[in-house]
Short mmCIF file of C-alpha atoms and ligand atoms in Angstrom, two decimals:
data_model
loop_
_atom_site.label_atom_id
_atom_site.label_comp_id
_atom_site.label_asym_id
_atom_site.label_seq_id
_atom_site.Cartn_x
_atom_site.Cartn_y
_atom_site.Cartn_z
CA UNK A 1 92.33 5.94 206.77
CA UNK A 2 92.47 9.66 206.20
CA UNK A 3 91.79 11.34 202.87
CA UNK A 4 95.54 11.85 202.42
CA UNK A 5 96.20 8.17 203.05
CA UNK A 6 93.54 7.14 200.52
CA UNK A 7 95.04 9.52 197.94
CA UNK A 8 98.50 8.13 198.60
CA UNK A 9 97.27 4.54 198.24
CA UNK A 10 95.57 5.37 194.91
CA UNK A 11 98.63 7.21 193.58
CA UNK A 12 101.04 4.51 194.63
CA UNK A 13 99.25 1.61 193.00
CA UNK A 14 97.67 3.35 190.01
CA UNK A 15 100.76 3.54 187.77
CA UNK A 16 101.68 -0.07 188.49
CA UNK A 17 98.09 -1.22 187.78
CA UNK A 18 97.88 0.69 184.50
CA UNK A 19 101.22 -0.70 183.28
CA UNK A 20 100.16 -4.27 184.14
CA UNK A 21 96.75 -3.96 182.50
CA UNK A 22 98.08 -2.27 179.35
CA UNK A 23 101.15 -4.47 178.99
CA UNK A 24 99.62 -7.91 179.53
CA UNK A 25 100.67 -9.87 176.45
CA UNK A 26 98.05 -12.61 176.59
CA UNK A 27 94.52 -13.16 178.01
CA UNK A 28 95.78 -15.11 181.05
CA UNK A 29 98.20 -12.33 182.07
CA UNK A 30 95.46 -9.73 181.54
CA UNK A 31 92.99 -11.67 183.69
CA UNK A 32 95.60 -12.04 186.43
CA UNK A 33 96.21 -8.24 186.35
CA UNK A 34 92.46 -7.57 186.42
CA UNK A 35 92.02 -9.78 189.52
CA UNK A 36 95.06 -8.24 191.19
CA UNK A 37 94.18 -4.60 190.66
CA UNK A 38 90.45 -4.38 189.86
CA UNK A 39 89.21 -7.44 191.84
CA UNK A 40 87.69 -7.64 195.34
CA UNK A 41 91.09 -7.77 196.98
CA UNK A 42 92.63 -5.03 194.91
CA UNK A 43 93.81 -1.62 196.04
CA UNK A 44 90.73 0.11 194.55
CA UNK A 45 88.31 -1.93 196.61
CA UNK A 46 90.41 -1.32 199.69
CA UNK A 47 90.36 2.42 199.02
CA UNK A 48 86.61 2.40 198.35
CA UNK A 49 85.96 0.62 201.63
CA UNK A 50 87.97 3.25 203.48
CA UNK A 51 85.90 6.09 201.98
CA UNK A 52 82.91 5.17 204.20
CA UNK A 53 85.06 5.52 207.27
CA UNK A 54 85.98 9.14 206.62
CA UNK A 55 84.45 11.60 209.03
CA UNK A 56 83.97 14.61 206.76
CA UNK A 57 81.29 14.56 204.06
CA UNK A 58 83.55 16.67 201.86
CA UNK A 59 86.41 14.22 202.24
CA UNK A 60 84.02 11.37 201.43
CA UNK A 61 82.92 13.14 198.27
CA UNK A 62 86.52 13.87 197.20
CA UNK A 63 87.82 10.40 198.01
CA UNK A 64 84.75 8.74 196.38
CA UNK A 65 85.23 10.73 193.16
CA UNK A 66 88.94 9.96 193.09
CA UNK A 67 88.26 6.22 193.52
CA UNK A 68 85.63 6.26 190.76
CA UNK A 69 87.88 8.23 188.34
CA UNK A 70 90.80 5.85 188.87
CA UNK A 71 88.47 2.85 188.57
CA UNK A 72 87.03 4.09 185.25
CA UNK A 73 90.46 4.85 183.83
CA UNK A 74 91.76 1.42 184.68
CA UNK A 75 88.61 -0.26 183.35
CA UNK A 76 89.18 1.55 180.03
CA UNK A 77 92.81 0.43 179.89
CA UNK A 78 91.72 -3.14 180.69
CA UNK A 79 89.01 -3.10 178.01
CA UNK A 80 91.34 -1.68 175.35
CA UNK A 81 93.89 -4.42 175.95
CA UNK A 82 91.15 -7.06 176.07
CA UNK A 83 89.91 -5.88 172.64
CA UNK A 84 93.44 -5.78 171.21
CA UNK A 85 94.23 -9.32 172.34
CA UNK A 86 90.91 -10.58 170.93
CA UNK A 87 91.67 -8.92 167.58
CA UNK A 88 95.14 -10.41 167.43
CA UNK A 89 93.78 -13.87 168.28
CA UNK A 90 91.23 -13.57 165.46
CA UNK A 91 93.86 -12.49 162.93
CA UNK A 92 96.09 -15.42 163.95
CA UNK A 93 93.15 -17.79 163.69
CA UNK A 94 92.25 -16.52 160.21
CA UNK A 95 95.84 -16.88 159.08
CA UNK A 96 95.71 -20.54 160.02
CA UNK A 97 92.63 -21.22 157.97
CA UNK A 98 92.65 -21.79 154.21
CA UNK A 99 89.90 -20.23 152.22
CA UNK A 100 89.10 -22.95 149.74
CA UNK A 101 86.76 -20.65 147.84
CA UNK A 102 89.61 -18.33 146.74
CA UNK A 103 90.65 -18.74 143.08
CA UNK A 104 93.80 -20.85 142.76
CA UNK A 105 97.18 -19.43 141.78
CA UNK A 106 98.36 -20.77 138.45
CA UNK A 107 101.92 -22.03 138.50
CA UNK A 108 103.86 -20.63 135.56
CA UNK A 109 105.21 -23.36 133.33
CA UNK A 110 108.38 -22.79 131.42
CA UNK A 111 108.95 -23.99 127.87
CA UNK A 112 111.74 -24.59 125.41
CA UNK A 113 113.55 -21.60 123.95
CA UNK A 114 112.72 -21.20 120.22
CA UNK A 115 116.40 -21.69 119.43
CA UNK A 116 116.51 -24.96 121.39
CA UNK A 117 113.32 -26.18 119.73
CA UNK A 118 114.73 -25.39 116.28
CA UNK A 119 118.00 -27.06 117.09
CA UNK A 120 116.32 -30.19 118.51
CA UNK A 121 114.15 -30.43 115.40
CA UNK A 122 117.10 -30.12 113.02
CA UNK A 123 119.16 -32.68 114.92
CA UNK A 124 116.20 -35.08 115.07
CA UNK A 125 115.76 -34.86 111.28
CA UNK A 126 119.47 -35.49 110.73
CA UNK A 127 119.43 -38.36 113.21
CA UNK A 128 116.53 -39.86 111.25
CA UNK A 129 118.70 -39.64 108.12
CA UNK A 130 121.50 -41.55 109.85
CA UNK A 131 123.76 -38.66 110.91
CA UNK A 132 125.36 -39.41 114.28
CA UNK A 133 126.18 -36.48 116.60
CA UNK A 134 129.84 -35.46 116.82
CA UNK A 135 131.49 -32.75 118.88
CA UNK A 136 134.45 -30.41 118.72
CA UNK A 137 135.88 -27.56 120.81
CA UNK A 138 134.71 -23.96 120.52
CA UNK A 139 138.27 -22.72 121.08
CA UNK A 140 139.86 -24.37 118.08
CA UNK A 141 143.28 -24.80 116.49
CA UNK A 142 143.81 -22.76 113.37
CA UNK A 143 144.62 -26.07 111.65
CA UNK A 144 141.13 -27.56 112.04
CA UNK A 145 139.23 -24.30 111.58
CA UNK A 146 141.15 -23.25 108.45
CA UNK A 147 144.14 -25.20 107.15
CA UNK A 148 142.60 -28.67 107.10
CA UNK A 149 139.62 -27.09 105.31
CA UNK A 150 141.77 -25.84 102.45
CA UNK A 151 141.96 -22.28 103.78
CA UNK A 152 145.72 -21.62 103.87
CA UNK A 153 147.36 -18.90 105.92
CA UNK A 154 147.33 -15.46 104.27
CA UNK A 155 144.79 -16.67 101.70
CA UNK A 156 141.97 -14.21 100.89
CA UNK A 157 139.43 -16.98 101.66
CA UNK A 158 140.08 -16.24 105.34
CA UNK A 159 138.30 -12.92 104.89
CA UNK A 160 135.01 -14.78 104.38
CA UNK A 161 134.77 -15.32 108.12
CA UNK A 162 135.78 -12.41 110.34
CA UNK A 163 137.69 -14.23 113.05
CA UNK A 164 138.39 -13.82 116.77
CA UNK A 165 142.01 -14.87 117.32
CA UNK A 166 142.94 -16.14 120.78
CA UNK A 167 146.18 -15.09 122.40
CA UNK A 168 147.41 -18.55 123.39
CA UNK A 169 151.09 -17.93 124.02
CA UNK A 170 152.27 -18.58 120.48
CA UNK A 171 149.84 -21.41 119.67
CA UNK A 172 147.59 -20.64 116.73
CA UNK A 173 144.15 -20.70 118.25
CA UNK A 174 140.82 -19.13 117.22
CA UNK A 175 137.23 -19.10 118.41
CA UNK A 176 135.85 -21.42 115.77
CA UNK A 177 134.11 -19.49 113.02
CA UNK A 178 131.97 -22.42 111.90
CA UNK A 179 131.24 -26.05 112.79
CA UNK A 180 133.19 -27.31 109.77
CA UNK A 181 136.35 -28.04 111.83
CA UNK A 182 134.37 -30.93 113.33
CA UNK A 183 134.31 -32.41 109.80
CA UNK A 184 138.10 -32.53 109.82
CA UNK A 185 138.24 -33.93 113.37
CA UNK A 186 135.63 -36.59 112.55
CA UNK A 187 137.42 -37.70 109.38
CA UNK A 188 140.80 -37.88 111.12
CA UNK A 189 139.26 -39.81 114.03
CA UNK A 190 137.33 -42.24 111.81
CA UNK A 191 140.30 -43.09 109.63
CA UNK A 192 138.14 -44.69 106.96
CA UNK A 193 134.61 -44.31 105.57
CA UNK A 194 131.67 -44.68 105.79
CA UNK A 195 131.14 -41.68 108.01
CA UNK A 196 127.92 -39.79 108.61
CA UNK A 197 128.02 -37.14 111.36
CA UNK A 198 126.11 -34.07 112.50
CA UNK A 199 127.66 -31.41 114.65
CA UNK A 200 125.87 -28.72 116.60
CA UNK A 201 127.50 -25.88 118.49
CA UNK A 202 128.32 -22.26 119.11
CA UNK A 203 130.49 -20.40 116.63
CA UNK A 204 131.95 -16.90 116.71
CA UNK A 205 132.55 -14.12 114.22
CA UNK A 206 133.22 -10.40 114.37
CA UNK A 207 129.67 -9.64 113.17
CA UNK A 208 126.99 -7.56 114.83
CA UNK A 209 123.76 -6.39 113.19
CA UNK A 210 120.05 -7.34 113.32
CA UNK A 211 120.66 -10.58 111.40
CA UNK A 212 124.25 -11.34 112.44
CA UNK A 213 125.49 -11.99 115.96
CA UNK A 214 129.09 -12.33 117.25
CA UNK A 215 128.05 -15.69 118.74
CA UNK A 216 125.58 -17.92 116.94
CA UNK A 217 124.86 -21.59 116.39
CA UNK A 218 125.49 -23.82 113.41
CA UNK A 219 124.69 -27.40 112.57
CA UNK A 220 126.93 -29.26 110.20
CA UNK A 221 126.22 -32.44 108.29
CA UNK A 222 128.96 -34.59 106.72
CA UNK A 223 128.60 -37.82 104.73
CA UNK A 224 131.67 -39.60 103.39
CA UNK A 225 131.64 -42.96 101.62
CA UNK A 226 132.44 -44.49 98.25
CA UNK A 227 130.37 -43.11 95.39
CA UNK A 228 128.53 -40.38 97.31
CA UNK A 229 127.17 -38.06 94.62
CA UNK A 230 125.80 -34.59 94.24
CA UNK A 231 122.39 -36.24 93.72
CA UNK A 232 122.69 -37.73 97.24
CA UNK A 233 123.34 -34.23 98.57
CA UNK A 234 120.35 -32.81 96.75
CA UNK A 235 118.04 -35.61 97.94
CA UNK A 236 119.19 -35.15 101.54
CA UNK A 237 118.66 -31.38 101.37
CA UNK A 238 115.19 -31.84 99.86
CA UNK A 239 114.12 -34.19 102.65
CA UNK A 240 115.68 -31.93 105.26
CA UNK A 241 113.89 -28.81 103.95
CA UNK A 242 110.51 -30.53 103.81
CA UNK A 243 110.80 -31.82 107.34
CA UNK A 244 112.06 -28.57 108.86
CA UNK A 245 110.01 -26.02 106.91
CA UNK A 246 106.96 -27.36 105.10
CA UNK A 247 105.95 -30.36 103.01
CA UNK A 248 106.25 -29.61 99.31
CA UNK A 249 108.85 -26.87 99.76
CA UNK A 250 111.23 -26.79 96.76
CA UNK A 251 115.03 -26.71 97.02
CA UNK A 252 117.16 -24.58 94.69
CA UNK A 253 120.93 -24.89 94.53
CA UNK A 254 122.91 -21.83 93.45
CA UNK A 255 126.59 -22.07 92.51
CA UNK A 256 128.76 -20.59 95.21
CA UNK A 257 132.22 -20.90 96.72
CA UNK A 258 133.53 -22.47 99.92
CA UNK A 259 137.22 -23.44 100.05
CA UNK A 260 136.37 -26.83 101.58
CA UNK A 261 133.75 -27.98 99.05
CA UNK A 262 133.87 -28.31 95.27
CA UNK A 263 131.42 -27.75 93.75
CA UNK A 264 129.86 -25.49 96.37
CA UNK A 265 126.31 -24.25 96.53
CA UNK A 266 124.06 -21.89 98.42
CA UNK A 267 120.87 -23.73 99.31
CA UNK A 268 117.60 -21.86 98.84
CA UNK A 269 114.10 -23.09 99.59
CA UNK A 270 110.92 -21.86 97.94
CA UNK A 271 109.33 -19.26 100.20
CA UNK A 272 106.80 -20.95 102.47
CA UNK A 273 104.99 -17.66 103.16
CA UNK A 274 104.01 -16.94 99.56
CA UNK A 275 104.34 -20.47 98.12
CA UNK A 276 107.34 -19.42 96.02
CA UNK A 277 105.39 -16.88 93.97
CA UNK A 278 106.94 -13.77 95.51
CA UNK A 279 103.50 -12.25 96.00
CA UNK A 280 100.72 -12.57 98.58
CA UNK A 281 100.93 -14.79 101.64
CA UNK A 282 100.58 -13.82 105.27
CA UNK A 283 103.49 -11.36 105.36
CA UNK A 284 102.76 -9.50 102.14
CA UNK A 285 103.41 -5.75 101.99
CA UNK A 286 100.69 -3.33 100.91
CA UNK A 287 101.70 -3.67 97.27
CA UNK A 288 101.36 -7.48 97.53
CA UNK A 289 105.11 -8.27 97.52
CA UNK A 290 106.12 -11.02 99.94
CA UNK A 291 108.27 -9.53 102.69
CA UNK A 292 109.88 -12.83 103.73
CA UNK A 293 111.56 -13.63 100.39
CA UNK A 294 111.64 -9.98 99.26
CA UNK A 295 109.45 -11.03 96.32
CA UNK A 296 112.12 -13.40 94.95
CA UNK A 297 110.16 -16.57 95.77
CA UNK A 298 113.20 -18.15 97.44
CA UNK A 299 114.96 -17.94 100.82
CA UNK A 300 118.62 -18.79 101.40
CA UNK A 301 119.05 -21.29 104.23
CA UNK A 302 122.56 -22.77 104.15
CA UNK A 303 125.84 -23.53 102.41
CA UNK A 304 126.75 -26.97 101.08
CA UNK A 305 128.87 -28.87 98.59
CA UNK A 306 130.94 -31.95 97.77
CA UNK A 307 133.96 -32.32 100.06
CA UNK A 308 137.02 -30.88 98.32
CA UNK A 309 139.78 -33.45 97.54
CA UNK A 310 142.28 -31.19 99.33
CA UNK A 311 140.25 -31.60 102.53
CA UNK A 312 140.31 -35.40 102.16
CA UNK A 313 144.08 -35.25 101.74
CA UNK A 314 144.53 -33.08 104.85
CA UNK A 315 142.35 -35.54 106.75
CA UNK A 316 144.31 -38.57 105.58
CA UNK A 317 141.63 -39.97 103.26
CA UNK A 318 142.25 -40.90 99.66
CA UNK A 319 140.22 -38.66 97.30
CA UNK A 320 140.53 -41.28 94.56
CA UNK A 321 138.51 -43.71 96.64
CA UNK A 322 136.11 -41.62 98.69
CA UNK A 323 133.66 -38.86 98.01
CA UNK A 324 131.34 -36.99 100.31
CA UNK A 325 129.11 -34.03 100.87
CA UNK A 326 128.79 -31.47 103.66
CA UNK A 327 126.38 -28.73 104.58
CA UNK A 328 126.27 -26.09 107.31
CA UNK A 329 123.19 -24.28 108.52
CA UNK A 330 122.75 -21.28 110.84
CA UNK A 331 120.28 -22.27 113.56
CA UNK A 332 119.29 -18.67 114.34
CA UNK A 333 118.46 -18.09 110.68
CA UNK A 334 116.14 -21.11 110.62
CA UNK A 335 114.47 -20.05 113.90
CA UNK A 336 114.00 -16.50 112.57
CA UNK A 337 112.42 -17.82 109.36
CA UNK A 338 110.17 -20.29 111.12
CA UNK A 339 108.87 -17.89 113.76
CA UNK A 340 109.00 -14.62 111.83
CA UNK A 341 111.64 -13.04 114.10
CA UNK A 342 113.20 -9.92 112.61
CA UNK A 343 116.07 -9.22 115.03
CA UNK A 344 118.54 -11.95 116.01
CA UNK A 345 119.29 -10.22 119.32
CA UNK A 346 115.79 -11.04 120.59
CA UNK A 347 116.93 -14.65 120.76
CA UNK A 348 119.55 -13.87 123.40
CA UNK A 349 117.91 -11.21 125.56
CA UNK A 350 115.74 -13.58 127.64
CA UNK A 351 112.88 -11.08 127.60
CA UNK A 352 109.90 -13.00 128.95
CA UNK A 353 107.47 -10.98 126.81
CA UNK A 354 109.26 -12.26 123.72
CA UNK A 355 109.78 -15.84 124.90
CA UNK A 356 106.15 -16.22 126.05
CA UNK A 357 105.15 -16.14 122.37
CA UNK A 358 106.68 -19.58 121.77
CA UNK A 359 104.85 -21.91 124.16
C1 LIG B 1 129.78 -21.61 106.62
O1 LIG B 1 130.00 -21.29 107.80
C2 LIG B 1 130.18 -22.93 106.13
N1 LIG B 1 131.01 -23.60 107.07
C3 LIG B 1 128.95 -23.74 105.80
C4 LIG B 1 129.25 -24.95 105.00
C5 LIG B 1 129.43 -26.16 105.64
C6 LIG B 1 129.39 -24.87 103.60
C7 LIG B 1 129.74 -27.29 104.90
C8 LIG B 1 129.67 -25.98 102.89
C9 LIG B 1 129.87 -27.20 103.50
P1 LIG B 1 128.53 -19.41 106.03
O2 LIG B 1 129.61 -18.48 106.39
O3 LIG B 1 127.71 -19.04 104.85
O4 LIG B 1 129.09 -20.87 105.75
O5 LIG B 1 127.56 -19.59 107.29
C10 LIG B 1 126.53 -20.54 107.31
C11 LIG B 1 125.27 -19.91 107.89
O6 LIG B 1 125.54 -19.37 109.16
C12 LIG B 1 124.72 -18.75 107.08
O7 LIG B 1 123.86 -19.22 106.08
C13 LIG B 1 123.95 -17.95 108.10
O8 LIG B 1 122.63 -18.45 108.25
C14 LIG B 1 124.69 -18.25 109.36
N2 LIG B 1 125.49 -17.12 109.80
C15 LIG B 1 126.67 -16.68 109.30
N3 LIG B 1 127.13 -15.64 110.01
C16 LIG B 1 126.23 -15.42 111.00
C17 LIG B 1 126.14 -14.51 112.08
N4 LIG B 1 127.10 -13.61 112.35
N5 LIG B 1 125.05 -14.56 112.90
C18 LIG B 1 124.09 -15.48 112.68
N6 LIG B 1 124.12 -16.39 111.70
C19 LIG B 1 125.18 -16.37 110.85
#
């Protein structure tokens, strides 16, 4: 071969060899490329052998240097790819292995929402007292929400509960403002006493401030039988308060007005933060006044009363033969009292930082 032929051979095969050595995607392909281009039968060896046959010393020097340069370049390309493939194999191998010395990852456990816990507790206490769960619709007829409960149309008593009216094509329908309509439904369904039901559910009012929400939850209790007395109501409320709030808590009944009960009362319990003294306790202000009961010693928790005879009549029961009591409690209010929550909206925002405080 002449010098020109050696140069041509090197040029022709060099690009192909470099592409094969650099592009081999696995060790077997790289080894095959190495044997093909850098091995004994490769174009480099053939070129090197031809160098000795050149006549001119100068040509020998030139051709020898060219062969060596090409050889070194291709060796570098081969080595770089060999290193890369080894690195990738190691990474893949490590990914397969599990390092059992690494600290474990804790799985996050959920828990009941404080509102659900409060509700479950209240319903469990009522169940223990013999109140069976009853249900009614949230979108309610005006009749059950108001009229059957002695709240006639255009009567000022309707103003007590700011109502969402539903446009139901002429039918008189509201979002129920309280769980008391379930009383009326339960009495009409039962037909005759005894009857002891609890009702839990969402209710709606046009309210919106830190302690009042447009949607909130109530639980209602109703007991109807012969000779049910106000003393029965008081005993039930006392037991209820002790089981939900704290043993020894005192119940105070204040005269009030609900159209569907007569007499009606607001139910207060002695403040469990300050022991009913109005001072000290774990939420006392700097001047010693209890913040929970605003230094009054009592906290309002619900409305209650003896079922009004007019309600019995609307529900087809004879007020001369049956008596009964009813009470209705705001679940949010109880949860806020129990857990010291100052803004009702926190209960609906699903902020994990808030909810994590009630494991
Ligand atoms: C009633 O709803 C009566 N139905 C309760 C009742 C039942 C009385 C049976 C007698 C016999 P009142 O409007 O006071 O009463 O509401 C009861 C409770 O619901 C309140 O004590 C309060 O804790 C809660 N509540 C009222 N409005 C809201 C509101 N917008 N957001 C959160 N809680 C509320």
